[in-house]
Amino acid sequence: MHNCKVLVVFLILLLCSGCWDAIEIEQRGFVIGAGIDLNEENNEMPLKLTQQFVIPSAIGMNADSDPAFQNIVSSGNTMFETVRRVAARTSRSPYYEHIKLIVFSEQVAKSDYFPDVLDYFLRYPEMRRGTQVMITPENALDILEVRPANEKLPTMYIQSISKNNYKNARMIPPTRIGDLHEKLLDHESFMVQMIKKINEEEVKIAGHAVFNGSSDKLVGFIGEEATEGVNFITGEIEGGLLEAKVDDDIVVYELEEVQADITPTFNSPDDISFKVNIKTSGSIPETYKSFDLLNDEELEHTEQAIEKRIYEFTEIAINEIQQELQTDIFKFGEKLSVKYPDEWEKIKEKWDYGENCFKDAKIEVTVNSVISKSGAINRSTLQ
């Protein structure tokens, strides 16, 4: 009986005791953003890590208060070393459970360090695969130093802009680090949002970084118009506005639905073609032209102008992607693999890498746009 009482007391003490290695919340340094640059000033410590820490006491205070964040920069030969150096300089241990954003500089994304840096973040126990990734042609540190007028935390300001793709046909959805990892493992070429600093208070997410899945590295950037063209070809547009000229006057076309049908034809590795049929529907919320959209002839004339503008965007995209970067972010290879699996097995290693069959493929684009009369400006008030 005595032994049973001792056992019960022991179990109670065991269950009620705290974790011996627990870190109290007030001792944690919450990191919400990180930037990775190459350290040009010290070749012995080539990686430069910027970590954006939240200062909880400054959150919610008036606009004239101290900043609600602190950027701490450290350098090292490996990511592990750079993080360890920060831990030795701050009273709060870095904690990554709530990190929202990682910005890589162009130099890092094109270097041999990129796979290792990415791997570090993927393997770090506190990291989440939903953490967002962006690429900048500038310094990642400069991006995290922006001081937005309407937001206390730069990382949160940047992240809110990145989610506006449903309003802007020149943007793609945010890229999670888990998505990036999967695409690299599958050797799939893809795009990541590109970010630039406009001034001390603003950044702009426009154009995109292009990664070649075969090389696992950044190959370059494309502009806003090329991005819009890519989105039309892939059909990955959730909304946005398109301006077209009709008889030298501007007409605004609000995209409601975009569909893209891609049909591949394989005759030989040197004779591959793709027919891209783009269909769009939308309304006219604004126009500077005097015309009547109830008139079928004028309606058709306007639709043709919209189709021409979309076709121009796709031509820009094809030139930049196929001829300059020679990287298949149109997902043409995926269509080939489905329709011609045996032929694809023979060319997949040289599709958009090495001999690069992709750059010589023929691409034909047709566009069919429809203006919905419902909700549109039927007659211009400028008559």
PDB file of N, CA and C in Angstrom, residues 87-145:
ATOM      1  N   ALA A  87      21.930  35.170 -32.250  1.00  0.00           N
ATOM      2  CA  ALA A  87      21.546  34.696 -30.913  1.00  0.00           C
ATOM      3  C   ALA A  87      22.511  35.203 -29.846  1.00  0.00           C
ATOM      4  N   ALA A  88      23.749  35.491 -30.257  1.00  0.00           N
ATOM      5  CA  ALA A  88      24.749  35.971 -29.296  1.00  0.00           C
ATOM      6  C   ALA A  88      24.685  37.488 -29.104  1.00  0.00           C
ATOM      7  N   ARG A  89      23.796  38.168 -29.879  1.00  0.00           N
ATOM      8  CA  ARG A  89      23.750  39.644 -29.832  1.00  0.00           C
ATOM      9  C   ARG A  89      22.423  40.193 -29.317  1.00  0.00           C
ATOM     10  N   THR A  90      21.454  39.346 -29.076  1.00  0.00           N
ATOM     11  CA  THR A  90      20.160  39.828 -28.630  1.00  0.00           C
ATOM     12  C   THR A  90      19.726  39.100 -27.366  1.00  0.00           C
ATOM     13  N   SER A  91      18.990  39.815 -26.508  1.00  0.00           N
ATOM     14  CA  SER A  91      18.545  39.234 -25.243  1.00  0.00           C
ATOM     15  C   SER A  91      17.404  38.245 -25.453  1.00  0.00           C
ATOM     16  N   ARG A  92      16.767  38.318 -26.605  1.00  0.00           N
ATOM     17  CA  ARG A  92      15.660  37.405 -26.901  1.00  0.00           C
ATOM     18  C   ARG A  92      16.097  36.418 -27.984  1.00  0.00           C
ATOM     19  N   SER A  93      15.940  35.144 -27.737  1.00  0.00           N
ATOM     20  CA  SER A  93      16.364  34.129 -28.703  1.00  0.00           C
ATOM     21  C   SER A  93      15.456  34.162 -29.926  1.00  0.00           C
ATOM     22  N   PRO A  94      16.031  34.149 -31.147  1.00  0.00           N
ATOM     23  CA  PRO A  94      15.216  34.192 -32.369  1.00  0.00           C
ATOM     24  C   PRO A  94      14.235  33.024 -32.426  1.00  0.00           C
ATOM     25  N   TYR A  95      12.990  33.360 -32.750  1.00  0.00           N
ATOM     26  CA  TYR A  95      11.911  32.363 -32.797  1.00  0.00           C
ATOM     27  C   TYR A  95      11.193  32.517 -34.137  1.00  0.00           C
ATOM     28  N   TYR A  96      11.100  31.414 -34.917  1.00  0.00           N
ATOM     29  CA  TYR A  96      10.629  31.476 -36.293  1.00  0.00           C
ATOM     30  C   TYR A  96       9.223  30.920 -36.506  1.00  0.00           C
ATOM     31  N   GLU A  97       8.529  30.631 -35.448  1.00  0.00           N
ATOM     32  CA  GLU A  97       7.205  30.026 -35.583  1.00  0.00           C
ATOM     33  C   GLU A  97       6.239  30.931 -36.352  1.00  0.00           C
ATOM     34  N   HIS A  98       6.438  32.245 -36.288  1.00  0.00           N
ATOM     35  CA  HIS A  98       5.503  33.179 -36.914  1.00  0.00           C
ATOM     36  C   HIS A  98       6.115  33.958 -38.074  1.00  0.00           C
ATOM     37  N   ILE A  99       7.205  33.464 -38.641  1.00  0.00           N
ATOM     38  CA  ILE A  99       7.827  34.161 -39.761  1.00  0.00           C
ATOM     39  C   ILE A  99       6.892  34.141 -40.970  1.00  0.00           C
ATOM     40  N   LYS A 100       6.746  35.296 -41.622  1.00  0.00           N
ATOM     41  CA  LYS A 100       5.802  35.447 -42.729  1.00  0.00           C
ATOM     42  C   LYS A 100       6.464  35.503 -44.096  1.00  0.00           C
ATOM     43  N   LEU A 101       7.696  36.020 -44.154  1.00  0.00           N
ATOM     44  CA  LEU A 101       8.284  36.340 -45.447  1.00  0.00           C
ATOM     45  C   LEU A 101       9.793  36.158 -45.446  1.00  0.00           C
ATOM     46  N   ILE A 102      10.315  35.596 -46.547  1.00  0.00           N
ATOM     47  CA  ILE A 102      11.758  35.518 -46.781  1.00  0.00           C
ATOM     48  C   ILE A 102      12.031  36.149 -48.144  1.00  0.00           C
ATOM     49  N   VAL A 103      12.916  37.146 -48.167  1.00  0.00           N
ATOM     50  CA  VAL A 103      13.289  37.819 -49.413  1.00  0.00           C
ATOM     51  C   VAL A 103      14.714  37.411 -49.780  1.00  0.00           C
ATOM     52  N   PHE A 104      14.881  36.872 -50.977  1.00  0.00           N
ATOM     53  CA  PHE A 104      16.206  36.504 -51.490  1.00  0.00           C
ATOM     54  C   PHE A 104      16.649  37.549 -52.502  1.00  0.00           C
ATOM     55  N   SER A 105      17.897  37.957 -52.432  1.00  0.00           N
ATOM     56  CA  SER A 105      18.417  38.860 -53.452  1.00  0.00           C
ATOM     57  C   SER A 105      18.706  38.074 -54.729  1.00  0.00           C
ATOM     58  N   GLU A 106      18.767  38.778 -55.837  1.00  0.00           N
ATOM     59  CA  GLU A 106      19.086  38.155 -57.126  1.00  0.00           C
ATOM     60  C   GLU A 106      20.425  37.417 -57.057  1.00  0.00           C
ATOM     61  N   GLN A 107      21.408  38.025 -56.410  1.00  0.00           N
ATOM     62  CA  GLN A 107      22.727  37.405 -56.319  1.00  0.00           C
ATOM     63  C   GLN A 107      22.677  36.056 -55.620  1.00  0.00           C
ATOM     64  N   VAL A 108      21.910  35.969 -54.554  1.00  0.00           N
ATOM     65  CA  VAL A 108      21.790  34.702 -53.825  1.00  0.00           C
ATOM     66  C   VAL A 108      21.052  33.670 -54.668  1.00  0.00           C
ATOM     67  N   ALA A 109      19.931  34.090 -55.288  1.00  0.00           N
ATOM     68  CA  ALA A 109      19.100  33.167 -56.051  1.00  0.00           C
ATOM     69  C   ALA A 109      19.810  32.613 -57.280  1.00  0.00           C
ATOM     70  N   LYS A 110      20.837  33.325 -57.769  1.00  0.00           N
ATOM     71  CA  LYS A 110      21.595  32.846 -58.923  1.00  0.00           C
ATOM     72  C   LYS A 110      22.865  32.086 -58.522  1.00  0.00           C
ATOM     73  N   SER A 111      23.141  32.056 -57.223  1.00  0.00           N
ATOM     74  CA  SER A 111      24.400  31.474 -56.761  1.00  0.00           C
ATOM     75  C   SER A 111      24.247  30.015 -56.349  1.00  0.00           C
ATOM     76  N   ASP A 112      25.392  29.389 -56.109  1.00  0.00           N
ATOM     77  CA  ASP A 112      25.396  28.004 -55.629  1.00  0.00           C
ATOM     78  C   ASP A 112      24.953  27.904 -54.176  1.00  0.00           C
ATOM     79  N   TYR A 113      24.832  29.038 -53.491  1.00  0.00           N
ATOM     80  CA  TYR A 113      24.389  29.024 -52.097  1.00  0.00           C
ATOM     81  C   TYR A 113      22.879  28.800 -51.988  1.00  0.00           C
ATOM     82  N   PHE A 114      22.152  29.125 -53.048  1.00  0.00           N
ATOM     83  CA  PHE A 114      20.691  29.137 -52.957  1.00  0.00           C
ATOM     84  C   PHE A 114      20.086  27.812 -52.487  1.00  0.00           C
ATOM     85  N   PRO A 115      20.434  26.657 -53.068  1.00  0.00           N
ATOM     86  CA  PRO A 115      19.831  25.399 -52.592  1.00  0.00           C
ATOM     87  C   PRO A 115      20.101  25.138 -51.114  1.00  0.00           C
ATOM     88  N   ASP A 116      21.312  25.456 -50.645  1.00  0.00           N
ATOM     89  CA  ASP A 116      21.656  25.212 -49.241  1.00  0.00           C
ATOM     90  C   ASP A 116      20.898  26.151 -48.308  1.00  0.00           C
ATOM     91  N   VAL A 117      20.773  27.427 -48.711  1.00  0.00           N
ATOM     92  CA  VAL A 117      20.032  28.383 -47.893  1.00  0.00           C
ATOM     93  C   VAL A 117      18.568  27.981 -47.807  1.00  0.00           C
ATOM     94  N   LEU A 118      18.007  27.604 -48.937  1.00  0.00           N
ATOM     95  CA  LEU A 118      16.613  27.164 -48.969  1.00  0.00           C
ATOM     96  C   LEU A 118      16.424  25.922 -48.099  1.00  0.00           C
ATOM     97  N   ASP A 119      17.354  25.012 -48.201  1.00  0.00           N
ATOM     98  CA  ASP A 119      17.282  23.774 -47.426  1.00  0.00           C
ATOM     99  C   ASP A 119      17.324  24.059 -45.930  1.00  0.00           C
ATOM    100  N   TYR A 120      18.119  25.061 -45.537  1.00  0.00           N
ATOM    101  CA  TYR A 120      18.209  25.403 -44.107  1.00  0.00           C
ATOM    102  C   TYR A 120      16.839  25.818 -43.572  1.00  0.00           C
ATOM    103  N   PHE A 121      16.169  26.713 -44.309  1.00  0.00           N
ATOM    104  CA  PHE A 121      14.864  27.185 -43.849  1.00  0.00           C
ATOM    105  C   PHE A 121      13.825  26.065 -43.864  1.00  0.00           C
ATOM    106  N   LEU A 122      13.915  25.172 -44.840  1.00  0.00           N
ATOM    107  CA  LEU A 122      12.958  24.071 -44.913  1.00  0.00           C
ATOM    108  C   LEU A 122      13.131  23.086 -43.764  1.00  0.00           C
ATOM    109  N   ARG A 123      14.365  22.905 -43.322  1.00  0.00           N
ATOM    110  CA  ARG A 123      14.650  21.924 -42.274  1.00  0.00           C
ATOM    111  C   ARG A 123      14.553  22.499 -40.864  1.00  0.00           C
ATOM    112  N   TYR A 124      14.552  23.820 -40.744  1.00  0.00           N
ATOM    113  CA  TYR A 124      14.536  24.421 -39.407  1.00  0.00           C
ATOM    114  C   TYR A 124      13.236  24.045 -38.707  1.00  0.00           C
ATOM    115  N   PRO A 125      13.306  23.490 -37.504  1.00  0.00           N
ATOM    116  CA  PRO A 125      12.116  22.936 -36.832  1.00  0.00           C
ATOM    117  C   PRO A 125      10.958  23.919 -36.680  1.00  0.00           C
ATOM    118  N   GLU A 126      11.252  25.193 -36.447  1.00  0.00           N
ATOM    119  CA  GLU A 126      10.188  26.171 -36.196  1.00  0.00           C
ATOM    120  C   GLU A 126       9.574  26.741 -37.480  1.00  0.00           C
ATOM    121  N   MET A 127      10.218  26.500 -38.609  1.00  0.00           N
ATOM    122  CA  MET A 127       9.744  27.077 -39.871  1.00  0.00           C
ATOM    123  C   MET A 127       8.488  26.381 -40.359  1.00  0.00           C
ATOM    124  N   ARG A 128       7.666  27.132 -41.086  1.00  0.00           N
ATOM    125  CA  ARG A 128       6.457  26.584 -41.684  1.00  0.00           C
ATOM    126  C   ARG A 128       6.579  26.639 -43.200  1.00  0.00           C
ATOM    127  N   ARG A 129       6.009  25.651 -43.867  1.00  0.00           N
ATOM    128  CA  ARG A 129       6.089  25.586 -45.329  1.00  0.00           C
ATOM    129  C   ARG A 129       5.213  26.650 -45.991  1.00  0.00           C
ATOM    130  N   GLY A 130       4.381  27.314 -45.201  1.00  0.00           N
ATOM    131  CA  GLY A 130       3.541  28.367 -45.742  1.00  0.00           C
ATOM    132  C   GLY A 130       4.213  29.722 -45.772  1.00  0.00           C
ATOM    133  N   THR A 131       5.448  29.810 -45.300  1.00  0.00           N
ATOM    134  CA  THR A 131       6.176  31.081 -45.322  1.00  0.00           C
ATOM    135  C   THR A 131       6.352  31.562 -46.762  1.00  0.00           C
ATOM    136  N   GLN A 132       6.076  32.827 -46.992  1.00  0.00           N
ATOM    137  CA  GLN A 132       6.114  33.380 -48.337  1.00  0.00           C
ATOM    138  C   GLN A 132       7.541  33.709 -48.773  1.00  0.00           C
ATOM    139  N   VAL A 133       7.793  33.567 -50.084  1.00  0.00           N
ATOM    140  CA  VAL A 133       9.116  33.837 -50.657  1.00  0.00           C
ATOM    141  C   VAL A 133       8.995  34.886 -51.757  1.00  0.00           C
ATOM    142  N   MET A 134       9.927  35.829 -51.774  1.00  0.00           N
ATOM    143  CA  MET A 134      10.020  36.825 -52.852  1.00  0.00           C
ATOM    144  C   MET A 134      11.480  36.967 -53.272  1.00  0.00           C
ATOM    145  N   ILE A 135      11.661  37.488 -54.482  1.00  0.00           N
ATOM    146  CA  ILE A 135      12.999  37.736 -55.016  1.00  0.00           C
ATOM    147  C   ILE A 135      13.125  39.217 -55.352  1.00  0.00           C
ATOM    148  N   THR A 136      14.272  39.795 -55.064  1.00  0.00           N
ATOM    149  CA  THR A 136      14.504  41.188 -55.430  1.00  0.00           C
ATOM    150  C   THR A 136      15.799  41.323 -56.228  1.00  0.00           C
ATOM    151  N   PRO A 137      15.808  42.173 -57.272  1.00  0.00           N
ATOM    152  CA  PRO A 137      17.054  42.442 -57.995  1.00  0.00           C
ATOM    153  C   PRO A 137      17.955  43.381 -57.209  1.00  0.00           C
ATOM    154  N   GLU A 138      17.452  43.876 -56.081  1.00  0.00           N
ATOM    155  CA  GLU A 138      18.204  44.798 -55.225  1.00  0.00           C
ATOM    156  C   GLU A 138      18.717  44.032 -54.003  1.00  0.00           C
ATOM    157  N   ASN A 139      18.984  44.742 -52.910  1.00  0.00           N
ATOM    158  CA  ASN A 139      19.397  44.091 -51.669  1.00  0.00           C
ATOM    159  C   ASN A 139      18.170  43.757 -50.832  1.00  0.00           C
ATOM    160  N   ALA A 140      18.131  42.536 -50.317  1.00  0.00           N
ATOM    161  CA  ALA A 140      17.016  42.129 -49.470  1.00  0.00           C
ATOM    162  C   ALA A 140      16.942  42.987 -48.210  1.00  0.00           C
ATOM    163  N   LEU A 141      18.091  43.398 -47.713  1.00  0.00           N
ATOM    164  CA  LEU A 141      18.130  44.264 -46.534  1.00  0.00           C
ATOM    165  C   LEU A 141      17.369  45.564 -46.791  1.00  0.00           C
ATOM    166  N   ASP A 142      17.566  46.172 -47.965  1.00  0.00           N
ATOM    167  CA  ASP A 142      16.897  47.431 -48.286  1.00  0.00           C
ATOM    168  C   ASP A 142      15.382  47.264 -48.321  1.00  0.00           C
ATOM    169  N   ILE A 143      14.929  46.114 -48.796  1.00  0.00           N
ATOM    170  CA  ILE A 143      13.481  45.858 -48.849  1.00  0.00           C
ATOM    171  C   ILE A 143      12.895  45.841 -47.446  1.00  0.00           C
ATOM    172  N   LEU A 144      13.582  45.206 -46.511  1.00  0.00           N
ATOM    173  CA  LEU A 144      13.075  45.102 -45.140  1.00  0.00           C
ATOM    174  C   LEU A 144      13.250  46.396 -44.349  1.00  0.00           C
ATOM    175  N   GLU A 145      13.981  47.354 -44.915  1.00  0.00           N
ATOM    176  CA  GLU A 145      14.175  48.639 -44.241  1.00  0.00           C
ATOM    177  C   GLU A 145      13.095  49.656 -44.594  1.00  0.00           C
TER     178      GLU A 145
END
